[in-house]
Amino acid sequence: MAGRYLQGLAQAGDCRFAGMAEVVEGGCAQQFQHFISNSPWKHEPVIAQIGRDADALLGGTSDSSLIIDESSFAKQGNRSVGVARQWSGRLGKVDNCQVAVFGVLSDGRRHVPVDARLYLPKRWIEDPARCDRAGVPPEARRLVTKAEHALDIVRQARARGLRVAWVSVDAGYGKDPAFLRARGDARDVFVADVHKNQRVWLQAPTLHVPPAKSGCGRPPRNPQAATAAVTVEDLVKSFGAADWERHVLRDSTRGPLRVDLAHRRVWVWVGDEAAPRCWHLAGRREAGSPQTIKYSLSNAPAETPLLRLGQMQGQRYWVERTFEDAKGQCGLADYQALGWRAWHHHVTMVMLAMLFIAEQRAEHQAGLALLSPRDIVEMLKETLPRKPEGKEALIARINQRHARRRGAIEARFRGQRKPAPS
């Protein structure tokens, strides 16, 4: 059944159960639904094996990185597990959706999602009956921030032996001091985008506990910095023309990607640490858009060249490609999954399909340098066995759709005929 489901992800234009059953040889919508929603197979061991296989393919190089990012899935209604009105990066606004945090392994050319965490908003955690209906396990019924999910993905990747040179996150996680400190304490190299109001020091700030003021309550206990910090935006605005260097990050389909890069060693301190930390601050602006600047912090070795910092920062491009390929070619967002188990089962199968695509690209890249995920999916559609076409098959599909519609209509009428509660 797993093999048939994978074939359906590749063959069907609509990767819902009925759409896959229409094209997959031996496919059945009810069997697909049972496999995803009810079958008790555990997704965790499958994801662990996907990670090990992806590492054998993409890990262990100087350009191997683990990229953390979230993706949202627009949903109607309130029954889908984790659905709520929350920020949707895909839509660029607050809307009704599910949100998940993903870990993507990349070697700078290919990419495979290797882990995923569904985010449960507070209103779900505070509603045990709702969690019961969705099948949320007891251990998942606690409020976990997206940054904590990201930390867990990185820890799991290290525990499974994934060989990555650095971890990359966007500003949604770069703004979380606990995430950056944890990665630094674990001796993981990271590159974290930060918001323009991130505060830094140009010299190591001297920390001191202010003297007590007589008659003004308890004496202060927390240390303060003796000098004022500056925002990364103000710091980069002070850079002169000589501070920026023009570099080519990589070749793209539109030609060489040229950017301007600037760099400073800065100190970061958030008030609850014994000492500040000295990290890289890298600024990047596109050659054609000098007013658009991206800021990143990194704990890479002090001697790391500026171009290398820019390349590490720019590798986040691949996580966006991962979501585009997973949703456009493998049906990541085309699921009928209301419950916890169903969501994780479907996402795991999509991750397995993405691993297969990466393996095929690696195997055939020497002779087909431009081979893309879309090419592979189109070849699968052409070569995989399909349900026989013809008049009888067409009539059977129409009759099946009509039966489903008739059943749905009758169910709605039955619900309307029920007496209203007194």
Short mmCIF file of C-alpha atoms in Angstrom, two decimals:
data_model
loop_
_atom_site.label_atom_id
_atom_site.label_comp_id
_atom_site.label_asym_id
_atom_site.label_seq_id
_atom_site.Cartn_x
_atom_site.Cartn_y
_atom_site.Cartn_z
CA MET A 1 0.00 0.00 0.00
CA ALA A 2 2.88 2.37 0.70
CA GLY A 3 4.18 1.73 -2.82
CA ARG A 4 0.79 2.47 -4.33
CA TYR A 5 0.49 5.63 -2.28
CA LEU A 6 3.89 6.80 -3.52
CA GLN A 7 2.80 6.07 -7.09
CA GLY A 8 -0.31 8.15 -6.48
CA LEU A 9 1.76 11.10 -5.27
CA ALA A 10 3.64 10.98 -8.58
CA GLN A 11 0.80 10.12 -10.97
CA ALA A 12 -2.22 12.06 -9.75
CA GLY A 13 -2.79 15.71 -10.49
CA ASP A 14 -4.90 15.85 -7.31
CA CYS A 15 -3.20 13.84 -4.57
CA ARG A 16 -6.33 13.26 -2.54
CA PHE A 17 -7.50 9.70 -2.02
CA ALA A 18 -10.02 9.63 -4.86
CA GLY A 19 -7.69 11.38 -7.29
CA MET A 20 -4.92 8.85 -6.67
CA ALA A 21 -7.31 5.90 -6.82
CA GLU A 22 -8.42 7.00 -10.29
CA VAL A 23 -4.95 6.60 -11.81
CA VAL A 24 -2.99 4.08 -9.71
CA GLU A 25 -3.23 0.48 -10.86
CA GLY A 26 -4.91 -1.44 -8.07
CA GLY A 27 -5.58 1.79 -6.19
CA CYS A 28 -8.61 2.18 -3.93
CA ALA A 29 -9.67 5.38 -2.20
CA GLN A 30 -10.85 3.56 0.92
CA GLN A 31 -7.59 1.63 1.19
CA PHE A 32 -5.59 4.84 0.80
CA GLN A 33 -7.67 6.48 3.51
CA HIS A 34 -7.16 3.54 5.88
CA PHE A 35 -3.40 3.50 5.19
CA ILE A 36 -3.08 7.19 6.05
CA SER A 37 -5.73 7.73 8.71
CA ASN A 38 -6.12 4.43 10.59
CA SER A 39 -3.22 2.06 9.89
CA PRO A 40 -1.07 1.91 13.06
CA TRP A 41 2.36 2.04 11.41
CA LYS A 42 4.76 4.39 13.18
CA HIS A 43 6.16 7.31 11.22
CA GLU A 44 9.17 7.99 13.48
CA PRO A 45 11.32 5.00 12.37
CA VAL A 46 10.56 5.79 8.72
CA ILE A 47 11.67 9.41 9.17
CA ALA A 48 14.81 8.25 10.97
CA GLN A 49 15.69 5.99 8.01
CA ILE A 50 14.96 8.80 5.54
CA GLY A 51 17.47 10.93 7.43
CA ARG A 52 20.16 8.26 7.31
CA ASP A 53 19.62 7.65 3.59
CA ALA A 54 19.60 11.39 2.87
CA ASP A 55 22.85 11.79 4.81
CA ALA A 56 24.50 9.03 2.76
CA LEU A 57 23.47 10.98 -0.34
CA LEU A 58 24.00 14.62 0.67
CA GLY A 59 25.85 14.69 3.98
CA GLY A 60 29.51 14.89 4.87
CA THR A 61 30.57 17.63 2.43
CA SER A 62 31.76 21.15 3.17
CA ASP A 63 28.46 22.44 1.72
CA SER A 64 26.15 20.07 3.62
CA SER A 65 23.75 22.05 5.78
CA LEU A 66 20.60 21.50 7.80
CA ILE A 67 18.09 24.23 7.00
CA ILE A 68 15.20 24.90 9.37
CA ASP A 69 12.05 26.60 8.13
CA GLU A 70 8.30 26.43 8.53
CA SER A 71 5.55 25.96 6.00
CA SER A 72 1.83 26.62 6.31
CA PHE A 73 -1.18 24.81 4.88
CA ALA A 74 -4.38 26.78 4.33
CA LYS A 75 -7.42 24.99 5.75
CA GLN A 76 -11.14 25.58 6.07
CA GLY A 77 -13.03 24.72 9.22
CA ASN A 78 -11.60 23.80 12.62
CA ARG A 79 -11.31 20.00 12.61
CA SER A 80 -7.85 19.55 11.04
CA VAL A 81 -5.29 18.95 13.77
CA GLY A 82 -3.44 22.14 14.72
CA VAL A 83 -5.56 24.41 12.54
CA ALA A 84 -6.08 27.94 13.85
CA ARG A 85 -5.95 31.55 12.80
CA GLN A 86 -2.21 32.12 12.78
CA TRP A 87 0.52 33.61 10.64
CA SER A 88 0.80 31.96 7.23
CA GLY A 89 4.09 32.69 5.49
CA ARG A 90 2.70 31.26 2.27
CA LEU A 91 -0.19 33.75 2.27
CA GLY A 92 1.72 36.58 3.95
CA LYS A 93 -1.03 37.21 6.51
CA VAL A 94 -2.89 35.74 9.47
CA ASP A 95 -5.37 33.14 8.24
CA ASN A 96 -6.88 29.76 9.08
CA CYS A 97 -4.07 27.26 8.54
CA GLN A 98 -1.80 24.56 9.91
CA VAL A 99 1.89 25.33 10.48
CA ALA A 100 4.76 22.86 10.62
CA VAL A 101 8.51 23.20 11.18
CA PHE A 102 10.71 21.25 8.76
CA GLY A 103 14.35 20.28 8.66
CA VAL A 104 15.86 20.08 5.16
CA LEU A 105 19.24 18.54 4.32
CA SER A 106 21.02 20.14 1.36
CA ASP A 107 24.41 19.88 -0.29
CA GLY A 108 23.97 23.09 -2.29
CA ARG A 109 22.54 21.26 -5.31
CA ARG A 110 19.96 18.77 -4.06
CA HIS A 111 17.64 18.83 -1.06
CA VAL A 112 15.62 16.38 1.03
CA PRO A 113 13.29 17.08 3.98
CA VAL A 114 14.49 14.90 6.85
CA ASP A 115 12.19 15.86 9.72
CA ALA A 116 8.93 17.67 10.48
CA ARG A 117 7.07 18.92 13.57
CA LEU A 118 3.42 19.99 13.53
CA TYR A 119 2.87 23.11 15.63
CA LEU A 120 -0.05 22.98 18.08
CA PRO A 121 -1.33 26.45 19.07
CA LYS A 122 -2.23 27.20 22.67
CA ARG A 123 -5.97 26.95 22.04
CA TRP A 124 -5.47 23.30 21.04
CA ILE A 125 -3.39 22.49 24.12
CA GLU A 126 -6.10 23.98 26.33
CA ASP A 127 -8.87 21.89 24.71
CA PRO A 128 -8.44 18.20 25.70
CA ALA A 129 -11.64 17.14 23.96
CA ARG A 130 -10.46 18.62 20.69
CA CYS A 131 -7.11 16.85 21.05
CA ASP A 132 -8.93 13.60 21.78
CA ARG A 133 -10.96 13.88 18.58
CA ALA A 134 -7.80 14.53 16.55
CA GLY A 135 -5.86 11.69 18.19
CA VAL A 136 -3.09 13.91 19.58
CA PRO A 137 -0.93 11.67 21.81
CA PRO A 138 -0.56 12.70 25.47
CA GLU A 139 3.15 13.53 25.13
CA ALA A 140 2.38 16.07 22.39
CA ARG A 141 -0.23 17.95 24.43
CA ARG A 142 2.07 20.64 25.73
CA LEU A 143 2.87 24.06 24.41
CA VAL A 144 6.06 23.87 22.33
CA THR A 145 7.28 26.95 20.49
CA LYS A 146 8.44 26.75 16.91
CA ALA A 147 11.99 27.53 18.08
CA GLU A 148 11.82 24.58 20.47
CA HIS A 149 10.62 22.38 17.62
CA ALA A 150 13.58 23.61 15.58
CA LEU A 151 15.99 22.79 18.41
CA ASP A 152 14.55 19.29 18.66
CA ILE A 153 14.96 18.75 14.91
CA VAL A 154 18.64 19.73 15.15
CA ARG A 155 19.20 17.49 18.18
CA GLN A 156 17.54 14.55 16.45
CA ALA A 157 19.62 15.12 13.32
CA ARG A 158 22.81 15.02 15.39
CA ALA A 159 21.63 11.93 17.27
CA ARG A 160 20.95 10.17 13.96
CA GLY A 161 24.44 10.99 12.74
CA LEU A 162 23.61 13.51 10.03
CA ARG A 163 26.86 15.12 8.90
CA VAL A 164 26.23 18.82 8.33
CA ALA A 165 28.73 21.68 8.28
CA TRP A 166 26.26 24.23 9.67
CA VAL A 167 22.64 24.87 10.63
CA SER A 168 20.70 27.65 8.91
CA VAL A 169 17.58 29.44 10.20
CA ASP A 170 15.59 32.49 9.20
CA ALA A 171 14.83 35.53 11.37
CA GLY A 172 11.84 33.84 12.97
CA TYR A 173 14.32 31.60 14.81
CA GLY A 174 17.31 33.95 14.74
CA LYS A 175 15.41 36.34 17.01
CA ASP A 176 15.24 33.65 19.71
CA PRO A 177 18.34 33.98 21.93
CA ALA A 178 17.79 30.55 23.48
CA PHE A 179 18.02 28.86 20.08
CA LEU A 180 21.31 30.57 19.17
CA ARG A 181 22.84 29.98 22.59
CA ALA A 182 21.89 26.30 22.52
CA ARG A 183 23.50 25.80 19.13
CA GLY A 184 26.61 27.67 20.23
CA ASP A 185 26.87 25.64 23.44
CA ALA A 186 26.55 22.45 21.38
CA ARG A 187 29.41 23.67 19.17
CA ASP A 188 27.18 23.67 16.10
CA VAL A 189 28.08 26.27 13.51
CA PHE A 190 24.99 28.28 12.62
CA VAL A 191 23.97 31.05 10.26
CA ALA A 192 20.88 32.85 11.52
CA ASP A 193 19.06 35.67 9.80
CA VAL A 194 17.99 38.40 12.23
CA HIS A 195 15.62 41.33 12.13
CA LYS A 196 16.93 44.84 11.53
CA ASN A 197 16.29 45.81 15.17
CA GLN A 198 18.64 43.12 16.53
CA ARG A 199 20.93 44.88 19.03
CA VAL A 200 24.71 44.31 19.05
CA TRP A 201 27.86 45.86 20.49
CA LEU A 202 30.94 46.82 18.48
CA GLN A 203 33.15 46.12 21.51
CA ALA A 204 32.73 43.64 24.33
CA PRO A 205 30.37 45.37 26.76
CA THR A 206 31.47 45.66 30.36
CA LEU A 207 28.86 44.13 32.61
CA HIS A 208 28.06 45.42 36.08
CA VAL A 209 25.30 45.37 38.65
CA PRO A 210 24.07 48.93 39.21
CA PRO A 211 24.40 50.29 42.75
CA ALA A 212 21.29 50.30 44.90
CA LYS A 213 19.30 53.49 45.23
CA SER A 214 18.34 54.29 48.78
CA GLY A 215 14.64 54.10 49.47
CA CYS A 216 13.81 52.67 46.01
CA GLY A 217 12.84 49.08 46.75
CA ARG A 218 14.98 46.01 46.35
CA PRO A 219 18.57 46.44 45.23
CA PRO A 220 19.23 45.41 41.60
CA ARG A 221 20.66 41.95 41.04
CA ASN A 222 20.82 41.60 37.29
CA PRO A 223 23.90 42.86 35.44
CA GLN A 224 23.67 45.62 32.88
CA ALA A 225 25.94 46.67 30.03
CA ALA A 226 27.98 49.79 30.69
CA THR A 227 27.71 50.91 27.06
CA ALA A 228 24.71 51.20 24.77
CA ALA A 229 24.05 48.72 21.98
CA VAL A 230 23.19 49.61 18.38
CA THR A 231 20.78 47.96 15.98
CA VAL A 232 22.22 46.03 13.06
CA GLU A 233 20.31 48.36 10.72
CA ASP A 234 22.01 51.47 12.16
CA LEU A 235 25.38 49.75 12.14
CA VAL A 236 25.14 48.72 8.49
CA LYS A 237 23.87 52.19 7.52
CA SER A 238 27.15 53.57 8.84
CA PHE A 239 29.16 51.44 6.41
CA GLY A 240 30.93 53.28 3.61
CA ALA A 241 31.35 52.16 0.02
CA ALA A 242 34.70 50.55 0.87
CA ASP A 243 33.01 48.26 3.42
CA TRP A 244 31.01 46.47 0.73
CA GLU A 245 32.48 43.81 -1.55
CA ARG A 246 30.87 42.56 -4.76
CA HIS A 247 30.83 38.75 -5.02
CA VAL A 248 29.23 36.04 -7.15
CA LEU A 249 27.48 33.62 -4.80
CA ARG A 250 26.54 31.03 -7.41
CA ASP A 251 25.34 30.56 -10.96
CA SER A 252 21.56 30.70 -11.31
CA THR A 253 19.20 30.15 -14.21
CA ARG A 254 19.30 33.90 -14.77
CA GLY A 255 23.08 34.10 -14.79
CA PRO A 256 25.59 34.72 -12.01
CA LEU A 257 23.99 35.79 -8.72
CA ARG A 258 25.92 38.93 -7.74
CA VAL A 259 25.57 40.43 -4.29
CA ASP A 260 27.30 43.01 -2.13
CA LEU A 261 28.57 41.71 1.20
CA ALA A 262 29.78 43.51 4.32
CA HIS A 263 30.96 42.16 7.64
CA ARG A 264 31.79 43.06 11.23
CA ARG A 265 32.70 41.12 14.34
CA VAL A 266 30.11 42.06 16.96
CA TRP A 267 29.13 41.10 20.49
CA VAL A 268 25.69 39.82 21.40
CA TRP A 269 24.30 39.78 24.93
CA VAL A 270 20.68 39.40 26.02
CA GLY A 271 20.97 40.10 29.73
CA ASP A 272 20.79 36.63 31.28
CA GLU A 273 24.26 35.37 30.38
CA ALA A 274 27.48 35.67 32.33
CA ALA A 275 29.38 37.01 29.33
CA PRO A 276 28.62 38.35 25.84
CA ARG A 277 29.36 36.30 22.74
CA CYS A 278 31.44 37.45 19.81
CA TRP A 279 29.93 36.48 16.46
CA HIS A 280 29.98 37.50 12.81
CA LEU A 281 27.46 40.02 11.52
CA ALA A 282 27.07 39.70 7.74
CA GLY A 283 25.06 42.13 5.64
CA ARG A 284 23.93 41.23 2.15
CA ARG A 285 22.24 43.32 -0.51
CA GLU A 286 21.30 42.33 -4.03
CA ALA A 287 23.28 44.04 -6.77
CA GLY A 288 20.07 45.32 -8.36
CA SER A 289 18.39 46.30 -5.08
CA PRO A 290 20.88 48.06 -2.80
CA GLN A 291 18.18 49.23 -0.37
CA THR A 292 17.11 45.66 0.45
CA ILE A 293 19.53 44.33 3.05
CA LYS A 294 19.54 40.98 4.82
CA TYR A 295 21.29 40.66 8.18
CA SER A 296 22.73 37.43 9.60
CA LEU A 297 24.62 36.36 12.71
CA SER A 298 27.01 33.41 12.67
CA ASN A 299 29.32 31.73 15.14
CA ALA A 300 31.55 30.41 12.34
CA PRO A 301 35.30 30.53 13.06
CA ALA A 302 36.68 34.06 13.19
CA GLU A 303 38.86 33.49 10.11
CA THR A 304 35.91 32.49 7.90
CA PRO A 305 36.14 34.50 4.62
CA LEU A 306 33.39 36.95 3.79
CA LEU A 307 32.44 35.12 0.60
CA ARG A 308 32.04 31.89 2.53
CA LEU A 309 29.71 33.59 5.01
CA GLY A 310 27.65 34.90 2.09
CA GLN A 311 27.45 31.44 0.52
CA MET A 312 26.35 29.89 3.80
CA GLN A 313 23.70 32.56 4.21
CA GLY A 314 22.50 32.13 0.62
CA GLN A 315 21.95 28.39 0.92
CA ARG A 316 18.54 29.04 2.47
CA TYR A 317 17.37 29.29 -1.13
CA TRP A 318 17.14 25.50 -1.18
CA VAL A 319 14.52 25.23 1.54
CA GLU A 320 12.14 27.31 -0.56
CA ARG A 321 12.82 25.02 -3.51
CA THR A 322 12.08 22.05 -1.26
CA PHE A 323 8.63 23.36 -0.37
CA GLU A 324 7.91 24.26 -4.00
CA ASP A 325 8.86 20.76 -5.18
CA ALA A 326 7.10 18.98 -2.32
CA LYS A 327 3.85 20.89 -2.83
CA GLY A 328 4.01 21.14 -6.61
CA GLN A 329 5.29 17.67 -7.50
CA CYS A 330 4.61 15.41 -4.51
CA GLY A 331 1.27 16.58 -3.11
CA LEU A 332 2.52 17.88 0.26
CA ALA A 333 -0.47 20.21 0.63
CA ASP A 334 -3.03 17.92 -1.09
CA TYR A 335 -4.08 15.76 1.81
CA GLN A 336 -7.30 14.65 3.47
CA ALA A 337 -5.83 14.35 6.93
CA LEU A 338 -7.86 15.57 9.89
CA GLY A 339 -6.05 13.72 12.66
CA TRP A 340 -2.56 13.67 14.13
CA ARG A 341 -1.70 10.23 12.77
CA ALA A 342 -3.00 11.01 9.28
CA TRP A 343 -1.04 14.25 9.00
CA HIS A 344 2.23 12.61 10.03
CA HIS A 345 1.65 9.60 7.78
CA HIS A 346 1.04 11.76 4.70
CA VAL A 347 3.99 14.07 5.36
CA THR A 348 6.28 11.06 5.91
CA MET A 349 5.27 9.58 2.55
CA VAL A 350 5.95 12.91 0.83
CA MET A 351 9.40 13.03 2.48
CA LEU A 352 10.05 9.50 1.17
CA ALA A 353 9.03 10.62 -2.34
CA MET A 354 11.40 13.60 -2.10
CA LEU A 355 14.24 11.27 -1.06
CA PHE A 356 13.56 9.08 -4.11
CA ILE A 357 13.68 12.14 -6.39
CA ALA A 358 17.01 13.27 -4.89
CA GLU A 359 18.46 9.79 -5.35
CA GLN A 360 17.39 9.73 -9.01
CA ARG A 361 18.88 13.16 -9.61
CA ALA A 362 22.17 12.08 -8.06
CA GLU A 363 22.26 8.87 -10.11
CA HIS A 364 21.60 10.57 -13.44
CA GLN A 365 23.11 14.02 -12.89
CA ALA A 366 26.30 13.18 -14.79
CA GLY A 367 24.44 12.70 -18.07
CA LEU A 368 21.49 14.99 -17.34
CA ALA A 369 22.86 18.02 -15.54
CA LEU A 370 19.53 19.89 -15.72
CA LEU A 371 17.39 16.99 -14.48
CA SER A 372 14.74 18.47 -12.16
CA PRO A 373 12.15 17.02 -9.76
CA ARG A 374 9.45 17.92 -12.25
CA ASP A 375 11.26 15.96 -14.98
CA ILE A 376 11.40 12.89 -12.77
CA VAL A 377 7.73 13.11 -11.82
CA GLU A 378 6.72 13.48 -15.47
CA MET A 379 8.78 10.40 -16.38
CA LEU A 380 7.09 8.47 -13.57
CA LYS A 381 3.68 9.49 -14.86
CA GLU A 382 4.65 8.17 -18.29
CA THR A 383 6.23 4.88 -17.17
CA LEU A 384 4.32 3.73 -14.08
CA PRO A 385 1.38 1.38 -14.72
CA ARG A 386 -1.97 3.13 -14.73
CA LYS A 387 -5.54 2.01 -14.44
CA PRO A 388 -6.83 1.01 -17.87
CA GLU A 389 -8.55 3.82 -19.75
CA GLY A 390 -11.54 3.52 -22.04
CA LYS A 391 -15.29 3.86 -21.99
CA GLU A 392 -15.89 1.38 -19.19
CA ALA A 393 -13.23 2.95 -16.95
CA LEU A 394 -14.62 6.42 -17.59
CA ILE A 395 -18.18 5.32 -16.75
CA ALA A 396 -16.96 3.56 -13.60
CA ARG A 397 -15.12 6.70 -12.39
CA ILE A 398 -18.16 8.89 -13.02
CA ASN A 399 -20.43 6.46 -11.20
CA GLN A 400 -18.00 6.36 -8.24
CA ARG A 401 -17.94 10.17 -8.04
CA HIS A 402 -21.74 10.30 -8.26
CA ALA A 403 -22.01 7.72 -5.47
CA ARG A 404 -19.71 9.81 -3.25
CA ARG A 405 -21.68 12.97 -3.99
CA ARG A 406 -24.99 11.21 -3.36
CA GLY A 407 -23.70 9.88 -0.05
CA ALA A 408 -22.47 13.33 1.00
CA ILE A 409 -25.82 14.93 0.06
CA GLU A 410 -27.79 12.31 1.96
CA ALA A 411 -25.53 12.72 5.01
CA ARG A 412 -26.13 16.47 5.03
CA PHE A 413 -29.90 15.98 4.77
CA ARG A 414 -29.81 13.47 7.63
CA GLY A 415 -27.94 16.01 9.74
CA GLN A 416 -30.51 18.71 8.99
CA ARG A 417 -33.41 16.40 9.92
CA LYS A 418 -32.02 15.79 13.41
CA PRO A 419 -34.10 17.60 16.08
CA ALA A 420 -32.49 20.66 17.55
CA PRO A 421 -31.41 20.36 21.21
CA SER A 422 -33.93 21.73 23.65
#
